C-alpha cells in the first residue's frame, strides 16, 4: 500500500476530475494492481489450510482407500496393532445415520420453510423464525445432551444409533429451514401469480411451481446440512459409542461411524497400522461428503433440463 | 362462452389505503375494453379485482359487487380459485414457468388441476398455441424450456397458457409494454382474433393501441397522489378519443395532462 502514498502524497489533490480522454491515470492503475494482488493473496491464504489438510490426509491415509478390503470389511477381530480389515462398518454406519437424519430433518425443514415463506404471518411466524435462529446456534454437544436427557434419562430407552439421528436432526433442521427459506424467497412472485391466475390452488402452486423452481437450491441446502451433520462427533460419542463390527440396526445398541472410528484410534497414533487407518477414515469421510455434493449437483442439473 | 361483467360501486383497498373508489361499469361480452389513465390511478388494481387476484396481496380487500353474467364473484360461497379459471389473466412481464417445457407451460393450468391424458393435453397445447399464433414458431421444440423464447414469443406463450384453460374472460395488464413494435403488432392481431370468443379487458399506456384494438375505453384518473383513483368516463373508443365528455379525458388523450 505504501506505493500508493508516494504517488498522491506530495501533490495536493484538487477537487477536480481530470477530464475525459487520455492515458489511464497511473495512480488508478497502481490501485487496481494493488487491489488485485491483495485479493489474490487473500484467496491463496484461504486455500493454504484447505490444500494442506487435503494433502496430509490423502498422503497419510489415501493408499488404504485403494484396497477393496477397506470398503468391504469391518474391524471385527482386528486389534489396533494389526494391519488389515476395513471401514465398511463405519461407512455404512455414517451413511445409514445420515440417511435416517435426512429422512426426518428434510420434511420438517422444508415444510417449516414453506410455512414461513408461503403461509406464515404475524406473531407466530416471528416466533417460529426466532426459534430456528436459536436452534442454529445450539452446539452439537448440547443437542446430544438434550437427546440423552429425553431419550435415555426420561423415556428410559437404551443408547442406540437412532438417538444419534435425533440429535443430528436438531442440528440439521435449522440449516435446511434457512437455506430452503432463502431459495423460496428467490422464486419470483410473478410465478405464483401466474399459477393462481390459471385457477391453480395455492397448495398445488407451491408443490408444482414454487418447489420445483427452487429445487436445485433446496437440494444444495440439504446437502450442506447433511455434510455438516455427517462430520459431527459429540452426539456419536454420547449416544452411540464406537463398534468394530458391522451393525445396520439403528435401534439396537452400538454402531460404528467414521468420526468415532477416527476417535477410537486417536490414542495409538504411534502404531503405524492404526494411524494409517485413522488417516484413511478421515480421507473416507472427506470423500463421502465430496461425492454427496457432486451427486447433489448432478441431481439438480438433471432436474432443470428434464422439466 | 364469453360473459358480461357488471361492476357496481367498487372500492378497492390495500390495507387501510383506498386505491380505487366507486367504480361502476359494464364490460360487454365478445368485445375489447381498454383501460387508460395515468400511472398510479389504479388500473392494475381494479383489473385484478375482476378475477379476485387482488386478494392474493396481503391486506388486499374489496367492497362492492362484481357480477359475471348473473354470478356474484364475491359472494360468500364462491371459490376464488374457480373464479380465476373463468377469468384468465396475462401479466405485464412475460412469466413462463422456468422449470417447464413450452408444451408443459401451455397446459400447466390443466395439468396442475389433474388432467392426465397425454393425448388430450397435446391437443390442447396445439390448439392454444395456434390460437396464440405461436404454433409455427415452436412446433419443433415443444420440449425445450419456455424461458428460452424471445420476449414476444414468451408473452404469446403466456397468452396460450391463459386460453388453454378456456376462460370466459381474458384480462391483460399492459401485455405489450415489454415488447418491440413487431411483437406488439402480433399481439394486437391476436387480440382482434380472440375477441370473437372471449371478453377481453386490456390495460394500456399506449393511446394508439387502445384506439386500434378496443371497442370501448374507460379512462381512470386520480385527483392527486394518495387519493383513490376513480373511473372518469367510459364510452365507445371512437367517442372517447374524438369527442369525450370530460375535460380531463380530453387533456389526457391529447397529452396535455398534469
Ligand atoms: N401491493 C401494493 N400494496 C400497496 N399499495 C399498492 C400496491 N400496489 C399498488 N398500490 C398502490 O395502489 C395505487 C394504484 O396502483 P396501480 O398499480 O393499480 O396503478 P396503475 O394504474 O396500474 O399504474 P401503472 O399505470 O403505473 O401500472 C397506487 O397508489 C399504488 O401505489
Ligand atoms: Mg399497472
XYZ file of C-alpha atoms and ligand atoms in Angstrom:
597
model
C 0.000 0.000 0.000
C 2.916 2.362 0.594
C 3.435 2.724 -3.159
C 0.060 4.443 -3.293
C 1.068 7.129 -0.804
C 4.169 8.168 -2.724
C 2.164 8.940 -5.862
C -0.513 11.075 -4.227
C 1.294 12.348 -1.139
C 3.408 15.216 -2.437
C 0.952 16.757 -4.914
C -2.019 18.382 -3.199
C -5.232 16.904 -4.558
C -7.686 19.392 -6.016
C -11.356 18.516 -6.067
C -11.433 18.450 -9.831
C -11.610 15.435 -12.075
C -9.038 15.251 -14.842
C -11.208 15.342 -17.880
C -12.196 12.800 -20.486
C -9.872 11.025 -22.824
C -6.196 10.413 -22.251
C -3.979 7.713 -20.895
C -5.224 5.708 -17.935
C -4.200 7.599 -14.804
C -1.170 5.928 -13.286
C -2.364 6.141 -9.682
C -5.569 4.353 -10.663
C -3.590 1.675 -12.439
C -1.492 1.135 -9.327
C -4.554 0.955 -7.084
C -6.075 -1.536 -9.446
C -2.940 -3.644 -9.407
C -2.657 -3.438 -5.609
C -6.266 -4.454 -5.060
C -5.860 -7.390 -7.416
C -2.754 -8.537 -5.586
C -4.447 -8.238 -2.193
C -7.415 -10.276 -3.369
C -5.175 -12.976 -4.791
C -3.222 -13.098 -1.553
C -6.409 -13.444 0.495
C -7.530 -16.216 -1.804
C -4.222 -18.046 -1.508
C -4.146 -17.688 2.270
C -7.651 -19.123 2.441
C -6.585 -22.012 0.236
C -3.480 -22.926 2.233
C -5.148 -24.775 5.130
C -7.579 -26.450 2.777
C -4.903 -27.804 0.497
C -2.700 -28.652 3.440
C -5.388 -30.685 5.159
C -6.340 -32.484 1.979
C -2.739 -33.268 1.100
C -1.913 -34.544 4.588
C -4.979 -36.721 4.770
C -4.502 -38.177 1.317
C -0.785 -38.785 1.754
C -1.100 -40.469 5.121
C -4.242 -42.479 4.544
C -5.176 -42.364 0.888
C -3.490 -45.590 -0.084
C -5.757 -47.702 2.130
C -8.770 -46.473 0.182
C -7.439 -48.208 -2.890
C -7.780 -51.665 -1.283
C -11.107 -53.373 -1.841
C -10.982 -54.657 1.739
C -11.282 -51.110 3.044
C -14.791 -50.820 1.589
C -15.975 -54.356 2.264
C -14.557 -55.429 5.626
C -15.044 -54.232 9.159
C -12.556 -54.123 12.042
C -14.061 -57.172 13.669
C -11.390 -59.170 15.462
C -8.587 -56.841 14.469
C -6.582 -55.105 17.170
C -5.022 -51.680 16.920
C -1.619 -53.228 16.323
C -2.641 -55.387 13.388
C -2.949 -54.282 9.853
C -5.950 -55.273 7.787
C -9.684 -55.045 7.960
C -11.646 -52.156 6.571
C -14.055 -49.361 7.349
C -17.195 -50.882 5.887
C -18.874 -50.870 9.287
C -18.105 -47.187 9.830
C -19.010 -46.137 6.292
C -22.309 -47.967 6.489
C -22.997 -46.554 9.923
C -22.318 -42.988 8.812
C -24.451 -43.372 5.685
C -27.332 -45.061 7.475
C -27.392 -42.431 10.187
C -27.145 -39.625 7.634
C -29.983 -41.136 5.619
C -32.212 -41.512 8.655
C -31.376 -37.987 9.790
C -32.195 -36.583 6.359
C -35.394 -38.613 6.232
C -36.623 -36.879 9.377
C -34.996 -33.463 9.014
C -35.723 -32.682 5.362
C -39.532 -32.879 5.525
C -39.595 -30.919 8.788
C -37.145 -28.329 7.473
C -38.734 -27.878 4.056
C -42.278 -27.737 5.415
C -41.229 -25.216 8.064
C -39.636 -23.066 5.373
C -42.765 -23.350 3.213
C -44.803 -22.235 6.206
C -42.518 -19.295 6.903
C -42.397 -18.059 3.314
C -45.761 -19.007 1.848
C -48.215 -19.078 4.717
C -46.838 -17.549 7.881
C -47.777 -14.145 9.100
C -47.857 -12.122 12.250
C -46.613 -13.158 15.641
C -46.485 -16.934 15.194
C -44.251 -16.633 12.150
C -41.861 -14.401 14.072
C -41.783 -16.864 16.963
C -41.036 -19.794 14.646
C -38.352 -17.833 12.853
C -36.759 -16.854 16.166
C -36.775 -20.481 17.331
C -34.990 -21.531 14.169
C -32.374 -18.870 14.825
C -31.839 -20.209 18.308
C -31.623 -23.775 17.032
C -28.973 -22.683 14.548
C -26.736 -21.666 17.402
C -27.154 -24.797 19.517
C -23.774 -26.558 19.878
C -23.826 -30.226 18.959
C -22.884 -31.301 22.453
C -25.970 -29.537 23.807
C -28.182 -31.226 21.222
C -26.632 -34.553 22.201
C -27.152 -33.997 25.915
C -30.710 -32.869 25.305
C -31.490 -36.067 23.425
C -29.710 -38.024 26.149
C -31.869 -36.375 28.790
C -35.098 -37.020 26.892
C -34.403 -40.346 25.223
C -32.420 -42.163 27.872
C -32.990 -40.469 31.193
C -36.656 -39.556 30.804
C -38.048 -42.112 28.372
C -35.764 -44.878 29.591
C -34.596 -46.204 26.206
C -31.136 -47.675 25.679
C -28.331 -45.907 23.908
C -28.756 -46.574 20.211
C -27.810 -45.105 16.876
C -31.314 -43.772 16.367
C -30.811 -41.415 19.299
C -27.812 -40.006 17.404
C -30.084 -39.368 14.444
C -32.465 -37.431 16.674
C -29.622 -35.220 17.879
C -28.397 -34.735 14.319
C -31.936 -33.802 13.251
C -31.814 -30.956 15.768
C -28.635 -29.718 14.104
C -29.768 -30.232 10.530
C -33.294 -28.810 10.654
C -32.260 -25.158 11.060
C -29.768 -25.444 8.201
C -32.439 -26.869 5.918
C -35.023 -24.306 7.037
C -32.760 -21.333 6.449
C -31.437 -22.462 3.082
C -34.860 -23.535 1.802
C -36.331 -20.265 3.019
C -33.752 -18.286 1.047
C -34.445 -20.342 -2.065
C -38.223 -19.948 -1.782
C -37.836 -16.197 -1.381
C -35.861 -16.151 -4.623
C -38.801 -17.615 -6.552
C -40.378 -14.582 -8.232
C -43.841 -13.713 -7.027
C -44.910 -13.426 -10.652
C -44.710 -17.190 -10.987
C -47.056 -17.691 -8.070
C -49.447 -15.144 -9.527
C -49.243 -16.753 -12.977
C -50.222 -20.026 -11.407
C -53.063 -18.567 -9.345
C -54.351 -16.803 -12.447
C -54.710 -20.192 -14.131
C -57.031 -21.309 -11.373
C -54.431 -23.454 -9.639
C -54.985 -23.692 -5.877
C -52.304 -22.421 -3.540
C -51.017 -25.785 -2.329
C -50.641 -27.024 -5.907
C -48.909 -23.806 -6.836
C -46.433 -24.449 -4.050
C -45.853 -28.134 -4.823
C -45.822 -27.900 -8.618
C -44.446 -24.448 -9.344
C -42.632 -22.947 -6.367
C -40.831 -26.012 -5.021
C -39.674 -27.293 -8.447
C -38.357 -23.833 -9.283
C -36.390 -23.776 -6.050
C -35.494 -27.470 -6.247
C -31.797 -27.267 -7.053
C -31.235 -24.680 -4.349
C -33.076 -26.785 -1.811
C -31.006 -29.835 -2.720
C -27.836 -27.842 -2.242
C -29.039 -26.697 1.165
C -29.943 -30.221 2.207
C -26.528 -31.487 1.158
C -24.774 -28.716 3.048
C -26.792 -29.648 6.100
C -26.002 -33.295 5.601
C -22.314 -32.580 5.152
C -22.369 -30.710 8.410
C -24.010 -33.474 10.426
C -22.024 -36.315 8.858
C -18.875 -34.996 10.483
C -20.462 -34.411 13.899
C -18.807 -36.296 16.709
C -20.300 -35.196 20.021
C -23.697 -36.891 19.597
C -21.972 -40.077 18.485
C -19.693 -40.176 21.496
C -22.508 -39.589 23.904
C -25.301 -41.594 22.356
C -23.775 -44.475 20.363
C -20.185 -45.406 21.122
C -17.856 -46.940 18.540
C -18.411 -50.515 17.453
C -15.918 -52.514 15.391
C -18.321 -54.828 13.580
C -20.961 -54.243 11.002
C -24.264 -53.283 12.573
C -27.039 -51.890 10.450
C -29.751 -51.731 13.073
C -30.407 -48.160 14.153
C -32.460 -49.349 17.072
C -30.072 -51.839 18.587
C -27.055 -50.808 20.584
C -23.801 -49.682 19.077
C -22.949 -48.678 15.562
C -19.578 -47.753 14.125
C -19.203 -44.489 12.226
C -16.273 -42.729 10.613
C -15.932 -39.956 13.208
C -15.986 -42.439 16.092
C -13.590 -44.707 14.233
C -11.184 -41.792 13.976
C -11.714 -41.017 17.636
C -11.204 -44.616 18.702
C -7.828 -44.791 17.018
C -6.514 -41.435 18.083
C -4.787 -42.678 21.272
C -2.432 -45.005 19.449
C -1.158 -42.875 16.639
C 2.370 -44.135 17.238
C 1.324 -47.525 15.934
C 1.743 -47.403 12.177
C -1.130 -49.741 11.289
C -3.523 -47.840 13.468
C -2.506 -44.343 12.461
C -2.837 -45.200 8.798
C -6.349 -46.439 9.465
C -7.214 -43.210 11.259
C -5.987 -41.084 8.352
C -7.771 -43.327 5.904
C -11.025 -42.939 7.852
C -10.663 -39.170 7.701
C -9.961 -39.380 3.995
C -13.029 -41.568 3.503
C -15.239 -39.092 5.341
C -13.998 -36.275 3.111
C -14.535 -38.390 0.006
C -18.078 -39.296 1.100
C -19.019 -35.657 1.601
C -17.448 -34.748 -1.731
C -19.390 -37.475 -3.528
C -22.544 -36.308 -1.816
C -22.000 -32.787 -3.092
C -21.279 -33.951 -6.638
C -24.377 -36.113 -6.530
C -26.448 -33.134 -5.463
C -25.132 -31.041 -8.322
C -25.908 -33.817 -10.748
C -29.448 -34.229 -9.450
C -30.204 -30.544 -9.630
C -28.819 -30.247 -13.164
C -30.720 -33.279 -14.371
C -33.881 -31.853 -12.860
C -33.575 -28.494 -14.573
C -33.268 -29.956 -18.047
C -35.895 -32.570 -17.556
C -38.880 -30.461 -16.598
C -68.848 -18.661 -23.743
C -67.904 -15.034 -23.330
C -69.565 -13.349 -20.387
C -70.642 -9.865 -19.422
C -69.033 -8.187 -16.444
C -71.072 -5.816 -14.313
C -69.270 -3.860 -11.648
C -71.181 -1.713 -9.221
C -69.761 0.776 -6.790
C -66.464 -0.987 -6.198
C -63.908 0.204 -3.641
C -60.518 -1.474 -3.543
C -58.135 -1.316 -0.588
C -54.558 -2.186 0.241
C -54.882 -2.469 3.992
C -56.132 0.960 5.037
C -55.193 2.628 1.782
C -58.127 3.060 -0.580
C -56.606 2.683 -4.041
C -59.759 2.734 -6.163
C -63.113 4.275 -5.318
C -66.660 3.956 -6.554
C -66.169 2.240 -9.896
C -69.265 1.075 -11.754
C -69.045 -0.230 -15.285
C -70.282 -2.836 -17.702
C -67.974 -4.823 -19.930
C -69.719 -6.326 -22.937
C -69.078 -9.915 -23.988
C -67.063 -10.531 -27.175
C -65.559 -7.095 -27.122
C -62.301 -5.465 -26.183
C -62.388 -2.917 -23.391
C -59.314 -0.759 -22.819
C -58.398 0.881 -19.500
C -56.309 4.008 -19.834
C -55.133 6.579 -17.328
C -52.048 7.999 -15.670
C -49.675 5.844 -13.656
C -50.893 5.008 -10.169
C -54.565 5.645 -10.856
C -55.452 2.059 -10.050
C -55.940 0.390 -13.439
C -53.979 -2.709 -12.489
C -55.532 -2.769 -9.062
C -59.042 -2.609 -10.484
C -58.255 -5.158 -13.203
C -57.057 -7.628 -10.605
C -60.332 -7.409 -8.728
C -62.094 -8.839 -11.779
C -60.593 -12.277 -11.151
C -60.029 -11.946 -7.428
C -56.260 -11.766 -7.837
C -56.303 -8.650 -5.695
C -56.888 -10.620 -2.512
C -53.661 -12.588 -3.064
C -51.842 -9.477 -1.837
C -51.697 -9.309 1.971
C -54.210 -6.737 3.160
C -55.948 -6.581 -0.195
C -59.740 -6.313 0.069
C -62.710 -5.179 -1.912
C -66.096 -3.586 -1.237
C -68.901 -3.633 -3.759
C -70.113 -6.033 -6.359
C -68.673 -7.703 -9.435
C -71.161 -9.754 -11.447
C -70.163 -12.195 -14.149
C -73.462 -12.627 -16.020
C -75.669 -13.405 -13.027
C -72.989 -14.753 -10.708
C -71.615 -12.528 -7.960
C -67.839 -13.129 -7.935
C -67.529 -12.006 -4.336
C -70.486 -13.976 -2.963
C -69.602 -15.883 0.189
C -69.903 -19.313 -1.425
C -67.760 -18.530 -4.476
C -64.302 -20.110 -4.604
C -61.678 -17.617 -5.828
C -59.806 -20.493 -7.485
C -62.844 -21.183 -9.634
C -63.178 -17.501 -10.480
C -59.634 -17.464 -11.809
C -60.361 -20.464 -14.001
C -63.207 -18.494 -15.533
C -61.432 -15.167 -15.770
C -57.874 -15.589 -17.060
C -55.052 -13.103 -16.846
C -51.951 -12.104 -18.800
C -49.349 -10.037 -16.989
C -47.193 -7.112 -17.962
C -43.981 -9.090 -17.922
C -43.994 -12.497 -19.622
C -43.733 -15.070 -16.838
C -43.448 -18.613 -18.200
C -42.721 -21.289 -15.607
C -38.930 -21.756 -15.782
C -38.980 -25.431 -14.853
C -41.421 -26.403 -17.594
C -41.101 -27.036 -21.310
C -43.043 -24.964 -23.816
C -45.711 -27.627 -24.039
C -45.999 -28.040 -20.284
C -46.238 -24.297 -19.854
C -49.227 -24.153 -22.171
C -51.076 -26.975 -20.472
C -49.944 -26.056 -16.943
C -53.426 -24.926 -15.926
C -54.911 -28.269 -16.911
C -52.059 -30.466 -15.735
C -51.845 -28.840 -12.324
C -55.577 -29.304 -11.981
C -55.329 -33.026 -12.552
C -55.789 -33.610 -16.302
C -53.505 -36.562 -17.085
C -54.278 -37.817 -20.599
C -51.256 -37.026 -22.748
C -53.343 -37.085 -25.902
C -55.841 -34.574 -24.591
C -53.048 -32.335 -23.304
C -51.193 -32.461 -26.628
C -54.365 -31.471 -28.441
C -54.984 -28.561 -26.113
C -51.353 -27.475 -26.407
C -51.551 -27.353 -30.190
C -54.929 -25.646 -30.241
C -53.860 -22.993 -27.745
C -50.524 -22.341 -29.429
C -52.313 -21.971 -32.752
C -54.800 -19.676 -31.027
C -51.898 -17.561 -29.798
C -50.243 -17.501 -33.242
C -47.201 -19.246 -31.851
C -47.576 -22.780 -33.151
C -45.472 -22.420 -36.269
C -42.594 -20.886 -34.378
C -42.368 -23.503 -31.649
C -43.855 -26.707 -33.020
C -40.391 -28.253 -33.459
C -39.212 -27.500 -29.953
C -42.173 -28.113 -27.701
C -39.954 -29.918 -25.211
C -37.476 -27.068 -24.857
C -37.777 -24.722 -21.869
C -40.329 -21.925 -22.249
C -37.851 -19.423 -20.873
C -35.712 -19.902 -23.984
C -38.111 -17.986 -26.220
C -37.869 -14.320 -27.116
C -39.837 -11.819 -25.047
C -42.615 -11.521 -27.622
C -42.834 -15.270 -28.011
C -42.887 -15.686 -24.240
C -45.782 -13.276 -23.990
C -47.712 -15.196 -26.636
C -46.825 -18.367 -24.745
C -48.412 -16.808 -21.668
C -51.492 -15.948 -23.697
C -51.620 -19.541 -24.982
C -51.327 -20.708 -21.392
C -54.171 -18.437 -20.339
C -56.546 -19.540 -23.129
C -55.680 -23.233 -22.662
C -57.973 -23.357 -19.644
C -60.781 -21.887 -21.786
C -61.702 -18.915 -19.652
C -64.711 -16.745 -20.422
C -62.875 -13.511 -19.891
C -59.250 -12.577 -20.518
C -57.631 -9.764 -18.545
C -54.422 -8.275 -19.891
C -52.302 -5.842 -17.893
C -50.078 -3.910 -20.307
C -49.300 -7.085 -22.250
C -47.145 -5.289 -24.821
C -45.200 -2.867 -22.675
C -42.104 -5.073 -22.640
C -42.247 -5.864 -26.363
C -40.919 -4.462 -29.617
C -43.305 -2.988 -32.230
C -43.467 -6.172 -34.293
C -44.293 -8.411 -31.372
C -46.772 -5.768 -30.252
C -48.490 -5.918 -33.613
C -48.594 -9.712 -33.420
C -50.320 -9.491 -30.053
C -52.759 -6.845 -31.212
C -53.717 -9.060 -34.142
C -54.160 -11.868 -31.694
C -56.420 -9.745 -29.500
C -58.568 -8.988 -32.502
C -58.978 -12.696 -33.171
C -59.533 -13.599 -29.541
C -62.416 -11.201 -29.111
C -64.543 -13.459 -31.299
C -64.504 -15.928 -28.421
C -63.598 -14.045 -25.279
C -64.444 -10.946 -23.373
C -61.197 -9.019 -23.241
C -60.087 -6.259 -20.910
C -56.719 -4.666 -21.582
C -54.767 -2.051 -19.649
C -52.505 0.058 -21.820
C -50.439 3.225 -21.716
C -50.354 3.345 -25.474
C -53.159 5.541 -26.825
C -52.755 4.256 -30.366
C -53.016 0.752 -29.089
C -56.200 1.499 -27.199
C -57.601 3.146 -30.313
C -56.557 0.241 -32.529
C -57.721 -2.732 -30.534
C -60.561 -1.670 -28.292
C -64.267 -1.265 -28.807
C -64.808 0.612 -25.595
C -62.423 2.641 -23.487
C -62.507 3.509 -19.813
C -60.491 6.461 -18.538
C -59.283 6.346 -14.922
C -57.786 9.247 -13.058
C -56.890 10.328 -9.576
C -57.325 13.727 -8.040
C -53.848 13.737 -6.508
C -51.354 11.182 -5.225
C -52.583 9.489 -2.077
C -56.191 9.927 -3.157
C -58.062 6.942 -4.582
C -58.334 6.524 -8.338
C -61.749 6.819 -9.979
C -63.386 5.926 -13.238
C -63.840 9.263 -15.022
C -65.745 8.084 -18.035
C -66.311 5.078 -20.206
C -67.640 5.091 -23.725
C -67.133 3.768 -27.229
C -63.481 4.123 -28.120
C -64.247 6.482 -31.002
C -66.196 8.773 -28.708
C -63.517 8.804 -26.020
C -60.810 9.672 -28.498
C -62.736 12.140 -30.665
C -65.374 13.636 -28.536
C -65.013 12.884 -24.812
C -67.496 14.211 -22.303
C -64.970 15.153 -19.661
C -62.281 17.759 -19.957
C -59.825 15.544 -18.026
C -60.197 12.808 -20.598
C -59.534 15.163 -23.445
C -56.478 16.605 -21.692
C -55.069 13.174 -21.008
C -55.597 11.881 -24.512
C -54.190 14.916 -26.212
C -51.156 14.785 -23.948
C -51.964 17.989 -22.099
C -52.041 16.095 -18.865
C -50.671 17.217 -15.480
N -49.096 -4.164 -3.421
C -49.476 -2.920 -3.124
N -49.551 -2.519 -1.840
C -49.928 -1.257 -1.522
N -50.288 -0.336 -2.407
C -50.247 -0.656 -3.710
C -49.840 -1.961 -4.146
N -49.895 -1.998 -5.491
C -50.305 -0.787 -5.871
N -50.520 0.028 -4.817
C -50.987 1.415 -4.866
O -52.252 1.444 -5.465
C -52.369 2.550 -6.336
C -52.763 2.081 -7.707
O -51.725 1.285 -8.234
P -51.864 0.504 -9.606
O -50.679 -0.389 -9.729
O -53.186 -0.120 -9.680
O -51.751 1.690 -10.667
P -51.773 1.597 -12.251
O -52.854 2.467 -12.714
O -51.775 0.188 -12.686
O -50.382 2.261 -12.586
P -49.397 1.909 -13.793
O -50.013 2.535 -14.982
O -48.130 2.592 -13.409
O -49.277 0.436 -13.875
C -51.017 3.263 -6.308
O -51.130 4.353 -5.436
C -50.089 2.247 -5.744
O -49.075 2.866 -5.010
Mg -50.367 -1.134 -13.697
